[in-house]
């Protein structure tokens, strides 16, 4: 580092003292380390949520059969006597699978990991706006996770009222047999809310205030844009949930009656609060993946992203529209039916920006030069599966059709196409794409392709037939569908689905192995293995404390691939234009348009 | 054609896995139907199935077209040595076209749904002459209260039918849904009826059976431990049989 | 080499928000606080519209006069907070300390009066619990019909309680800022902490004016 740059504040701190182990790896304030912490914690919770899913599918695939040896010895008689899963334990499994996946796996893996990793690096900042708040944001998460986990071991077991915790089922142990577990569930999510708020606060402030010179709004890479919109949704949606959770906790512990009908409380009020948070939450879980996929597809097809502006506008409008559609979860709830059509209309309108994004991804691939690397495969799988998840959403957006499929496996199929086919494949795309920046090494490509292929196959085998179960009228959250005569014939298909899930879960061992093995043995990546244009890739891999040895200056948009006048097929955002107009261009206040405009 | 050969092998391998597992577990191909089961017994059932079919066609066509396009792009524009991607930033015309087309399609579906939604759910459109039944859902049973001979509820000749809902054919029925403890969901798959029963609320749901027979009554909302056992039966009688059954039950109720 | 220097200079134009990070962060945080109170106030509005019979007439149960006085206190504390900020803008550390102390004292007495009010109300049977709610009204002997219903109590304590918690946290933060000010941390050029806590304090004050109106006066 030169003497000039050493005087700059952002590089100065890293120079003089070595950080202790604790400060560097545990209570770190470095956004990259916090991203890694979120990554490891999130993957652990992902594995846990996956195991819970496997248990659920065991019961559904082989109802009443004891769990295979070894596994059956793990569980006490209050959960699975003789290895046979009890109905109450099944309800807990269903609830906790969703809770862990939504709040402890997907949210940290998207906003937590990539918000932290990408925002400062993509906009050219030395760190987050509030590094210590950022550290707190991470450390709250495992605390909340611990509380949630602990609820399995208290008397009565973990919460069993579903992840939506509909009142009044959730207001009293009288109805579920779960007392402490439900209280811990509420407390855990209230605590976790602070993590999300503190994280989101940081993302928003950092993006608004800490962009490198020349990084105008419309030169921000789409991944950062997506997390920026997500952060706003978090900031505004999480407090709504927190408020609701607190009132529900009061109903549970103090004996208030906000949602308890025996005291004139309103059970539907809880649903309104929950889904007013819940629908923005759905976009919190998918928008970042959309951002990752945009980066990967543009880069791996070596082509500027198609319709950058409409991509941004689509995300922002999803961010706004997401607030007025919550009633589509409540068509059959007893909500005033005259409100139904309002929510039908808003809901189908929100399909438009999603469609715009899909077409733009396809437009980006069109006439591209597509490199079939693991990140691209995951990204294209995201698009392909998101199409299915989006289209199946149209069925339930139509209120009368929803009468039949509401609370059936059709919904389960839909949401897993969005959250696994969408979010999880998006996360895989993100991890495989940015792994070299995080750890300095590439993940193994061959292993990655095998993992992708098997995941894609088993995933579809598992979830596609769930649509058909829904069409046949099979309800979700049913411990043993064979109780219903008309569902008995579907048992073989359920078994098919279960085995596919087991295979899908097993395949993830490949990913875990590849991830860990590549930490040590992966090919050394170099600064810019994907030949990308964004600022992130101008830094060393992994970037040092302070990120940029020299303050970058941004001259153009983030996706200047395959420019006809250039020999290289990419044009980094910070590479000065060759002519002497460089200084002039910058002084004349950065234009809101990318320089080679569209 | 090395690329296609490899892809073909890959697809064949995948297909083999699917078929092997399919044969081992043994589902029937008809389980994979995307068309609503041909078992509907309510007057609006066929309309709902029809709306389903329309959405299925629209989304199905979009699905096939987009996925195939995606596949074609993947194959056609795959990396080849010495080729350069085209430097295109987008097309405003394309954006306008697909925004408008999507908007028009989904709005058409939304408004096409309106008629049926109103028919089923508009409280003002519930047939005035419908036969009234009160249904109290509780953990974990369905208690249908019939008014008895006087046609009034909360009188001595009311009687309760547990887990079996008796209704007449070809006559609209209004079930006044209530719940004693937690939320349940009144689900009659063959009738294409589903409505939550919320404690503290009375929610009317109406339907008219078109066929005599026995059908399923299910609970579709997680309602606690025994949720999965909360099933019942709907028995559709001929109008004459229904009157007989009513008379019989009333007599029994008055004896008590 | 000169590029690095250019960069540091040019770092300024990009922050489009024209405010420093902490202030922007506080603004953003307050927006999320708005949503939190929205959930509580929304609950109140919906429950009140659905069950008007759970509410008693103005002044029968709640002590409007006392709370009006308390509201006046809180507004005063916003004024003293403004004074504190104005003082340090001119580099007047003594003034800052004095006005901060005043704000802390008024804030703390607001909380104190609220605690007193809670004790009086619970003594009169106005509690949030469904089972033990029996509000006899102000100054009544401990018998007589119950006024309103448990939803009245529950929403009252939820809204005013969480507001009180916000005031308490604000007082703690103010004490921290006060201690910092005694150590001479803040100067005419460096008083971000004072401004940021001031924003929070004014927000809490504003929320109270809204809550006072809808909880006590309507
Ligand atoms: Cu939604
Ligand atoms: Cu039930």
Coordinates of N, CA, C and O and ligand atoms in Angstrom, one line a residue, chain B residues 137-142 181-185 218-224 226-227 230, ligand 2:
Chain B
X137 N -67.9 -26.7 14.7 CA -66.7 -27.5 14.7 C -66.0 -27.4 16.0 O -66.0 -26.4 16.6
X138 N -65.6 -28.6 16.5 CA -64.8 -28.5 17.7 C -63.7 -29.6 17.6 O -63.7 -30.4 16.7
X139 N -62.7 -29.5 18.5 CA -61.7 -30.6 18.5 C -62.3 -31.9 18.9 O -62.6 -32.1 20.0
X140 N -62.4 -32.9 18.1 CA -62.1 -32.9 16.7 C -63.3 -33.5 16.0 O -63.3 -34.7 15.5
X141 N -64.4 -32.8 16.0 CA -65.6 -33.4 15.4 C -66.5 -32.3 14.9 O -66.3 -31.1 15.1
X142 N -67.4 -32.7 14.0 CA -68.3 -31.8 13.3 C -69.7 -32.1 13.9 O -70.2 -33.2 13.8
X181 N -63.6 -24.0 19.6 CA -62.3 -23.8 20.3 C -61.3 -23.1 19.4 O -60.9 -22.0 19.7
X182 N -60.9 -23.7 18.3 CA -59.9 -23.1 17.4 C -60.5 -23.1 16.0 O -61.6 -23.5 15.8
X183 N -59.7 -22.6 15.1 CA -60.1 -22.5 13.7 C -60.1 -23.9 13.1 O -59.1 -24.6 13.2
X184 N -61.2 -24.3 12.5 CA -61.2 -25.5 11.6 C -61.6 -25.0 10.2 O -62.0 -23.9 10.0
X185 N -61.5 -25.9 9.3 CA -61.9 -25.6 8.0 C -62.8 -26.6 7.4 O -62.4 -27.8 7.3
X218 N -64.0 -33.0 5.4 CA -62.7 -33.0 6.0 C -62.4 -31.7 6.7 O -63.1 -30.7 6.4
X219 N -61.4 -31.7 7.6 CA -60.9 -30.5 8.2 C -59.6 -30.1 7.5 O -58.7 -30.9 7.5
X220 N -59.6 -28.9 7.0 CA -58.4 -28.5 6.2 C -57.5 -27.5 6.9 O -56.6 -27.0 6.3
X221 N -57.8 -27.2 8.1 CA -57.0 -26.2 8.8 C -56.4 -26.9 10.0 O -57.2 -27.4 10.8
X222 N -55.1 -26.8 10.2 CA -54.4 -27.5 11.3 C -55.1 -27.0 12.6 O -55.2 -25.8 12.9
X223 N -55.7 -28.0 13.4 CA -56.5 -27.6 14.5 C -56.0 -28.3 15.8 O -56.8 -28.3 16.8
X224 N -54.9 -28.9 15.8 CA -54.4 -29.5 17.0 C -54.0 -31.0 16.8 O -53.9 -31.4 15.6
X226 N -55.4 -33.9 17.0 CA -56.2 -34.9 16.3 C -56.7 -34.3 15.0 O -57.7 -34.9 14.4
X227 N -56.1 -33.3 14.5 CA -56.5 -32.6 13.3 C -56.8 -33.7 12.1 O -57.8 -33.6 11.4
X230 N -60.1 -35.6 12.0 CA -61.3 -34.8 12.0 C -62.1 -35.0 10.7 O -62.3 -34.0 10.0
Ligands
LIG2 CU1 -60.3 -29.3 12.7

